PDB file of C-alpha atoms in Angstrom:
ATOM      1  CA  UNK X   1     254.503 109.018 206.443  1.00 56.00           C
ATOM      2  CA  UNK X   2     252.075 108.402 203.839  1.00 58.00           C
ATOM      3  CA  UNK X   3     253.822 105.610 202.027  1.00 60.00           C
ATOM      4  CA  UNK X   4     254.619 103.754 205.289  1.00 53.00           C
ATOM      5  CA  UNK X   5     251.034 104.237 206.419  1.00 54.00           C
ATOM      6  CA  UNK X   6     249.335 103.038 203.106  1.00 57.00           C
ATOM      7  CA  UNK X   7     251.643  99.752 202.898  1.00 54.00           C
ATOM      8  CA  UNK X   8     250.891  98.930 206.218  1.00 53.00           C
ATOM      9  CA  UNK X   9     247.273  99.472 206.071  1.00 56.00           C
ATOM     10  CA  UNK X  10     246.810  97.657 202.819  1.00 56.00           C
ATOM     11  CA  UNK X  11     244.812  94.621 202.879  1.00 59.00           C
ATOM     12  CA  UNK X  12     247.657  92.570 201.648  1.00 60.00           C
ATOM     13  CA  UNK X  13     249.161  92.972 204.971  1.00 61.00           C
ATOM     14  CA  UNK X  14     246.410  91.787 206.442  1.00 62.00           C
ATOM     15  CA  UNK X  15     246.256  88.504 204.375  1.00 70.00           C
ATOM     16  CA  UNK X  16     249.680  87.994 204.555  1.00 68.00           C
ATOM     17  CA  UNK X  17     249.771  87.931 208.641  1.00 70.00           C
ATOM     18  CA  UNK X  18     246.542  85.961 208.421  1.00 74.00           C
ATOM     19  CA  UNK X  19     248.434  83.352 206.271  1.00 78.00           C
ATOM     20  CA  UNK X  20     251.512  83.349 208.071  1.00 75.00           C
ATOM     21  CA  UNK X  21     250.333  83.193 211.786  1.00 80.00           C
ATOM     22  CA  UNK X  22     247.880  80.316 210.316  1.00 86.00           C
ATOM     23  CA  UNK X  23     250.655  78.048 208.954  1.00 86.00           C
ATOM     24  CA  UNK X  24     252.468  78.154 212.244  1.00 85.00           C
ATOM     25  CA  UNK X  25     249.151  77.171 214.015  1.00 89.00           C
ATOM     26  CA  UNK X  26     248.777  74.287 211.527  1.00 91.00           C
ATOM     27  CA  UNK X  27     252.158  73.060 211.531  1.00 89.00           C
ATOM     28  CA  UNK X  28     252.061  72.641 215.452  1.00 90.00           C
ATOM     29  CA  UNK X  29     248.852  71.434 215.853  1.00 93.00           C
ATOM     30  CA  UNK X  30     247.831  69.819 212.638  1.00 92.00           C
ATOM     31  CA  UNK X  31     244.900  70.384 210.223  1.00 94.00           C
ATOM     32  CA  UNK X  32     242.435  68.591 211.888  1.00 95.00           C
ATOM     33  CA  UNK X  33     242.988  70.452 215.370  1.00 95.00           C
ATOM     34  CA  UNK X  34     242.902  73.638 213.264  1.00 94.00           C
ATOM     35  CA  UNK X  35     239.664  72.809 211.675  1.00 94.00           C
ATOM     36  CA  UNK X  36     238.036  71.397 215.042  1.00 95.00           C
ATOM     37  CA  UNK X  37     239.152  74.687 216.549  1.00 94.00           C
ATOM     38  CA  UNK X  38     236.158  76.626 214.248  1.00 92.00           C
ATOM     39  CA  UNK X  39     233.707  73.729 214.556  1.00 94.00           C
ATOM     40  CA  UNK X  40     231.439  74.285 216.731  1.00 94.00           C
ATOM     41  CA  UNK X  41     229.711  70.713 216.395  1.00 94.00           C
ATOM     42  CA  UNK X  42     232.656  69.186 217.393  1.00 94.00           C
ATOM     43  CA  UNK X  43     233.538  71.423 220.428  1.00 94.00           C
ATOM     44  CA  UNK X  44     230.186  70.841 221.703  1.00 92.00           C
ATOM     45  CA  UNK X  45     230.760  67.177 221.608  1.00 91.00           C
ATOM     46  CA  UNK X  46     233.844  67.015 222.600  1.00 91.00           C
ATOM     47  CA  UNK X  47     234.405  70.052 225.006  1.00 93.00           C
ATOM     48  CA  UNK X  48     231.513  71.736 226.313  1.00 93.00           C
ATOM     49  CA  UNK X  49     227.795  70.604 225.768  1.00 93.00           C
ATOM     50  CA  UNK X  50     226.701  74.115 226.691  1.00 93.00           C
ATOM     51  CA  UNK X  51     228.458  75.705 223.958  1.00 93.00           C
ATOM     52  CA  UNK X  52     225.789  76.594 221.357  1.00 90.00           C
ATOM     53  CA  UNK X  53     227.993  78.687 219.279  1.00 91.00           C
ATOM     54  CA  UNK X  54     231.022  80.233 218.479  1.00 90.00           C
ATOM     55  CA  UNK X  55     230.356  83.228 220.561  1.00 87.00           C
ATOM     56  CA  UNK X  56     230.326  81.090 223.460  1.00 91.00           C
ATOM     57  CA  UNK X  57     233.677  79.943 222.525  1.00 91.00           C
ATOM     58  CA  UNK X  58     235.199  83.258 222.039  1.00 87.00           C
ATOM     59  CA  UNK X  59     233.824  84.117 225.397  1.00 87.00           C
ATOM     60  CA  UNK X  60     235.328  81.364 226.867  1.00 92.00           C
ATOM     61  CA  UNK X  61     238.947  82.489 225.142  1.00 89.00           C
ATOM     62  CA  UNK X  62     237.747  85.987 226.552  1.00 84.00           C
ATOM     63  CA  UNK X  63     237.386  84.505 229.956  1.00 86.00           C
ATOM     64  CA  UNK X  64     240.927  83.255 230.075  1.00 89.00           C
ATOM     65  CA  UNK X  65     242.015  86.857 229.103  1.00 83.00           C
ATOM     66  CA  UNK X  66     244.009  85.068 226.103  1.00 83.00           C
ATOM     67  CA  UNK X  67     243.867  88.290 224.006  1.00 80.00           C
ATOM     68  CA  UNK X  68     244.992  90.784 226.376  1.00 79.00           C
ATOM     69  CA  UNK X  69     247.781  88.786 228.410  1.00 78.00           C
ATOM     70  CA  UNK X  70     249.579  88.162 225.304  1.00 77.00           C
ATOM     71  CA  UNK X  71     249.047  91.865 223.928  1.00 79.00           C
ATOM     72  CA  UNK X  72     250.545  93.033 227.469  1.00 80.00           C
ATOM     73  CA  UNK X  73     253.387  90.600 227.064  1.00 76.00           C
ATOM     74  CA  UNK X  74     254.246  91.882 223.444  1.00 75.00           C
ATOM     75  CA  UNK X  75     254.162  95.588 224.647  1.00 78.00           C
ATOM     76  CA  UNK X  76     256.145  95.006 227.388  1.00 78.00           C
ATOM     77  CA  UNK X  77     258.912  93.398 225.254  1.00 73.00           C
ATOM     78  CA  UNK X  78     258.457  95.710 222.239  1.00 76.00           C
ATOM     79  CA  UNK X  79     260.901  98.540 222.438  1.00 78.00           C
ATOM     80  CA  UNK X  80     258.630 100.934 219.971  1.00 78.00           C
ATOM     81  CA  UNK X  81     256.182 101.051 222.394  1.00 82.00           C
ATOM     82  CA  UNK X  82     257.774 102.071 225.763  1.00 84.00           C
ATOM     83  CA  UNK X  83     256.749 105.636 225.596  1.00 86.00           C
ATOM     84  CA  UNK X  84     254.295 107.141 228.127  1.00 89.00           C
ATOM     85  CA  UNK X  85     251.769 107.846 225.366  1.00 88.00           C
ATOM     86  CA  UNK X  86     251.916 104.164 224.249  1.00 87.00           C
ATOM     87  CA  UNK X  87     251.735 102.652 227.902  1.00 88.00           C
ATOM     88  CA  UNK X  88     248.576 105.017 227.987  1.00 90.00           C
ATOM     89  CA  UNK X  89     246.960 103.767 224.859  1.00 88.00           C
ATOM     90  CA  UNK X  90     247.581 100.093 225.449  1.00 87.00           C
ATOM     91  CA  UNK X  91     245.992 100.093 228.999  1.00 89.00           C
ATOM     92  CA  UNK X  92     242.995 101.486 227.385  1.00 89.00           C
ATOM     93  CA  UNK X  93     243.215  99.424 224.552  1.00 87.00           C
ATOM     94  CA  UNK X  94     243.290  96.105 227.184  1.00 86.00           C
ATOM     95  CA  UNK X  95     240.209  97.724 228.640  1.00 85.00           C
ATOM     96  CA  UNK X  96     238.351  98.053 225.899  1.00 84.00           C
ATOM     97  CA  UNK X  97     239.487  94.571 224.656  1.00 82.00           C
ATOM     98  CA  UNK X  98     238.091  92.963 227.786  1.00 79.00           C
ATOM     99  CA  UNK X  99     234.877  93.831 226.914  1.00 78.00           C
ATOM    100  CA  UNK X 100     235.076  93.726 222.942  1.00 78.00           C
ATOM    101  CA  UNK X 101     237.672  91.680 222.051  1.00 74.00           C
ATOM    102  CA  UNK X 102     236.790  92.142 218.263  1.00 75.00           C
ATOM    103  CA  UNK X 103     237.336  95.882 218.554  1.00 80.00           C
ATOM    104  CA  UNK X 104     237.457  97.166 214.905  1.00 80.00           C
ATOM    105  CA  UNK X 105     241.120  98.477 214.354  1.00 77.00           C
ATOM    106  CA  UNK X 106     239.746 102.144 213.769  1.00 80.00           C
ATOM    107  CA  UNK X 107     238.496 101.994 217.494  1.00 83.00           C
ATOM    108  CA  UNK X 108     242.395 101.257 218.360  1.00 83.00           C
ATOM    109  CA  UNK X 109     243.372 104.403 215.993  1.00 83.00           C
ATOM    110  CA  UNK X 110     241.126 106.602 218.024  1.00 87.00           C
ATOM    111  CA  UNK X 111     242.432 105.525 221.573  1.00 88.00           C
ATOM    112  CA  UNK X 112     245.773 106.224 219.982  1.00 87.00           C
ATOM    113  CA  UNK X 113     245.220 109.559 218.276  1.00 86.00           C
ATOM    114  CA  UNK X 114     243.696 110.497 221.753  1.00 88.00           C
ATOM    115  CA  UNK X 115     246.973 109.837 223.090  1.00 87.00           C
ATOM    116  CA  UNK X 116     249.114 111.996 220.495  1.00 88.00           C
ATOM    117  CA  UNK X 117     249.971 108.942 218.376  1.00 86.00           C
ATOM    118  CA  UNK X 118     249.960 109.678 214.497  1.00 81.00           C
ATOM    119  CA  UNK X 119     248.580 106.805 212.586  1.00 75.00           C
ATOM    120  CA  UNK X 120     251.418 106.310 210.627  1.00 74.00           C
ATOM    121  CA  UNK X 121     253.597 105.672 213.716  1.00 77.00           C
ATOM    122  CA  UNK X 122     250.692 103.201 214.933  1.00 78.00           C
ATOM    123  CA  UNK X 123     250.705 101.355 211.812  1.00 73.00           C
ATOM    124  CA  UNK X 124     254.376 100.779 212.172  1.00 70.00           C
ATOM    125  CA  UNK X 125     254.531  99.848 216.060  1.00 73.00           C
ATOM    126  CA  UNK X 126     251.359  98.514 217.047  1.00 73.00           C
ATOM    127  CA  UNK X 127     250.667  95.773 214.121  1.00 72.00           C
ATOM    128  CA  UNK X 128     250.455  93.256 217.321  1.00 74.00           C
ATOM    129  CA  UNK X 129     247.280  94.951 218.474  1.00 78.00           C
ATOM    130  CA  UNK X 130     245.540  94.653 215.153  1.00 78.00           C
ATOM    131  CA  UNK X 131     242.344  92.384 214.866  1.00 78.00           C
ATOM    132  CA  UNK X 132     243.848  89.695 212.527  1.00 79.00           C
ATOM    133  CA  UNK X 133     246.589  89.462 215.066  1.00 81.00           C
ATOM    134  CA  UNK X 134     243.878  88.941 217.935  1.00 83.00           C
ATOM    135  CA  UNK X 135     242.234  86.357 215.659  1.00 85.00           C
ATOM    136  CA  UNK X 136     245.194  84.574 214.898  1.00 87.00           C
ATOM    137  CA  UNK X 137     245.788  84.155 218.875  1.00 87.00           C
ATOM    138  CA  UNK X 138     242.528  83.353 219.817  1.00 88.00           C
ATOM    139  CA  UNK X 139     242.586  80.147 216.844  1.00 92.00           C
ATOM    140  CA  UNK X 140     245.975  79.222 217.989  1.00 93.00           C
ATOM    141  CA  UNK X 141     244.819  78.910 221.697  1.00 94.00           C
ATOM    142  CA  UNK X 142     241.670  76.911 220.686  1.00 95.00           C
ATOM    143  CA  UNK X 143     243.768  75.093 218.337  1.00 96.00           C
ATOM    144  CA  UNK X 144     246.486  74.051 221.011  1.00 95.00           C
ATOM    145  CA  UNK X 145     243.812  73.339 223.395  1.00 95.00           C
ATOM    146  CA  UNK X 146     242.561  70.837 221.365  1.00 95.00           C
ATOM    147  CA  UNK X 147     246.018  69.059 220.935  1.00 94.00           C
ATOM    148  CA  UNK X 148     246.333  69.253 224.738  1.00 94.00           C
ATOM    149  CA  UNK X 149     243.316  67.777 225.487  1.00 93.00           C
ATOM    150  CA  UNK X 150     244.011  64.847 223.213  1.00 91.00           C
ATOM    151  CA  UNK X 151     247.492  64.360 224.624  1.00 90.00           C
ATOM    152  CA  UNK X 152     245.477  63.351 227.629  1.00 89.00           C
ATOM    153  CA  UNK X 153     243.254  60.800 225.828  1.00 85.00           C
ATOM    154  CA  UNK X 154     240.433  62.887 227.073  1.00 75.00           C
ATOM    155  CA  UNK X 155     240.871  61.874 230.396  1.00 85.00           C
ATOM    156  CA  UNK X 156     240.762  65.421 231.930  1.00 87.00           C
ATOM    157  CA  UNK X 157     236.872  66.077 232.045  1.00 86.00           C
ATOM    158  CA  UNK X 158     236.968  69.948 233.368  1.00 91.00           C
ATOM    159  CA  UNK X 159     237.340  72.029 230.200  1.00 91.00           C
ATOM    160  CA  UNK X 160     238.999  75.090 232.490  1.00 93.00           C
ATOM    161  CA  UNK X 161     241.814  72.660 233.822  1.00 94.00           C
ATOM    162  CA  UNK X 162     244.541  74.654 234.459  1.00 93.00           C
ATOM    163  CA  UNK X 163     246.940  72.445 232.749  1.00 93.00           C
ATOM    164  CA  UNK X 164     245.281  72.599 229.511  1.00 94.00           C
ATOM    165  CA  UNK X 165     244.841  76.133 229.627  1.00 94.00           C
ATOM    166  CA  UNK X 166     248.615  76.607 230.040  1.00 93.00           C
ATOM    167  CA  UNK X 167     249.538  74.218 227.492  1.00 94.00           C
ATOM    168  CA  UNK X 168     247.271  76.279 225.064  1.00 93.00           C
ATOM    169  CA  UNK X 169     248.738  79.275 225.596  1.00 91.00           C
ATOM    170  CA  UNK X 170     252.262  78.280 225.624  1.00 89.00           C
ATOM    171  CA  UNK X 171     251.543  77.043 222.029  1.00 90.00           C
ATOM    172  CA  UNK X 172     250.240  80.588 221.257  1.00 88.00           C
ATOM    173  CA  UNK X 173     253.410  81.893 222.402  1.00 82.00           C
ATOM    174  CA  UNK X 174     255.511  79.388 220.241  1.00 80.00           C
ATOM    175  CA  UNK X 175     253.550  80.088 217.293  1.00 83.00           C
ATOM    176  CA  UNK X 176     252.701  83.529 217.559  1.00 76.00           C
ATOM    177  CA  UNK X 177     255.708  85.218 218.669  1.00 67.00           C
ATOM    178  CA  UNK X 178     258.828  83.767 216.760  1.00 53.00           C
ATOM    179  CA  UNK X 179     256.764  85.235 213.683  1.00 53.00           C
ATOM    180  CA  UNK X 180     257.891  88.600 214.500  1.00 56.00           C
ATOM    181  CA  UNK X 181     261.548  89.699 213.287  1.00 59.00           C
ATOM    182  CA  UNK X 182     262.423  90.816 217.097  1.00 58.00           C
ATOM    183  CA  UNK X 183     261.725  87.674 218.724  1.00 59.00           C
ATOM    184  CA  UNK X 184     263.494  85.645 216.120  1.00 65.00           C
ATOM    185  CA  UNK X 185     267.030  84.375 216.934  1.00 67.00           C
ATOM    186  CA  UNK X 186     269.777  86.701 216.325  1.00 72.00           C
ATOM    187  CA  UNK X 187     271.276  85.339 212.822  1.00 71.00           C
ATOM    188  CA  UNK X 188     267.454  85.353 211.718  1.00 71.00           C
ATOM    189  CA  UNK X 189     267.065  88.839 212.521  1.00 68.00           C
ATOM    190  CA  UNK X 190     270.176  89.902 210.519  1.00 76.00           C
ATOM    191  CA  UNK X 191     270.103  90.914 206.641  1.00 75.00           C
ATOM    192  CA  UNK X 192     271.302  87.626 205.609  1.00 80.00           C
ATOM    193  CA  UNK X 193     269.559  85.479 207.813  1.00 75.00           C
ATOM    194  CA  UNK X 194     265.937  86.958 207.024  1.00 70.00           C
ATOM    195  CA  UNK X 195     267.128  85.837 203.500  1.00 69.00           C
ATOM    196  CA  UNK X 196     268.148  82.436 204.710  1.00 71.00           C
ATOM    197  CA  UNK X 197     265.778  81.785 207.309  1.00 68.00           C
ATOM    198  CA  UNK X 198     262.452  83.008 205.526  1.00 60.00           C
ATOM    199  CA  UNK X 199     260.913  79.974 205.628  1.00 56.00           C
ATOM    200  CA  UNK X 200     262.443  78.167 208.231  1.00 59.00           C
ATOM    201  CA  UNK X 201     260.684  79.449 211.636  1.00 54.00           C
ATOM    202  CA  UNK X 202     258.643  76.751 212.003  1.00 50.00           C
ATOM    203  CA  UNK X 203     261.724  74.899 213.503  1.00 53.00           C
ATOM    204  CA  UNK X 204     261.850  77.209 216.234  1.00 52.00           C
ATOM    205  CA  UNK X 205     258.235  76.697 217.013  1.00 47.00           C
ATOM    206  CA  UNK X 206     258.363  72.754 217.094  1.00 46.00           C
TER     207      UNK X 206
END
């Protein structure tokens, strides 16, 4: 258990997750949209002039329930988190994230331990709850929103337009879920498939 926990909690795991998830977003949206997704001057000029900082943008993402929605979706299809203890933990985490989307991972551990889930088990099964994964989904949402906005040539003036929001959410799903082994095609989940398709995941996200 200690070896598993120390491996999954190592900083290199976080860096690898951020790198892999970011690459998928870049492939789908392009460097320009990804860069602009973190550029408050661009967002202020082209999307919403009332946004004064990135905190306003992230509050907008939070308002649409992006992080919690995908966390719940992932939990529902992840066979490792189907027990009562896990469901109770996820419910509590979702409630916390609605108020604090950037909640530290230590807060997640505390909720899990309170419900009888050890840290090693949490590390093995709840990777999708961690802050790097939440950051990936947030950035992917904004980048895909900008891509969708461009597709309509800026004709949609309402930045909360349901069509743009839905297209952005689909972009998150296509780029951040196939990166996980359980959600890849059957062959890609096999031992041989993991070798031959390691760097071809983009083919299923386009």
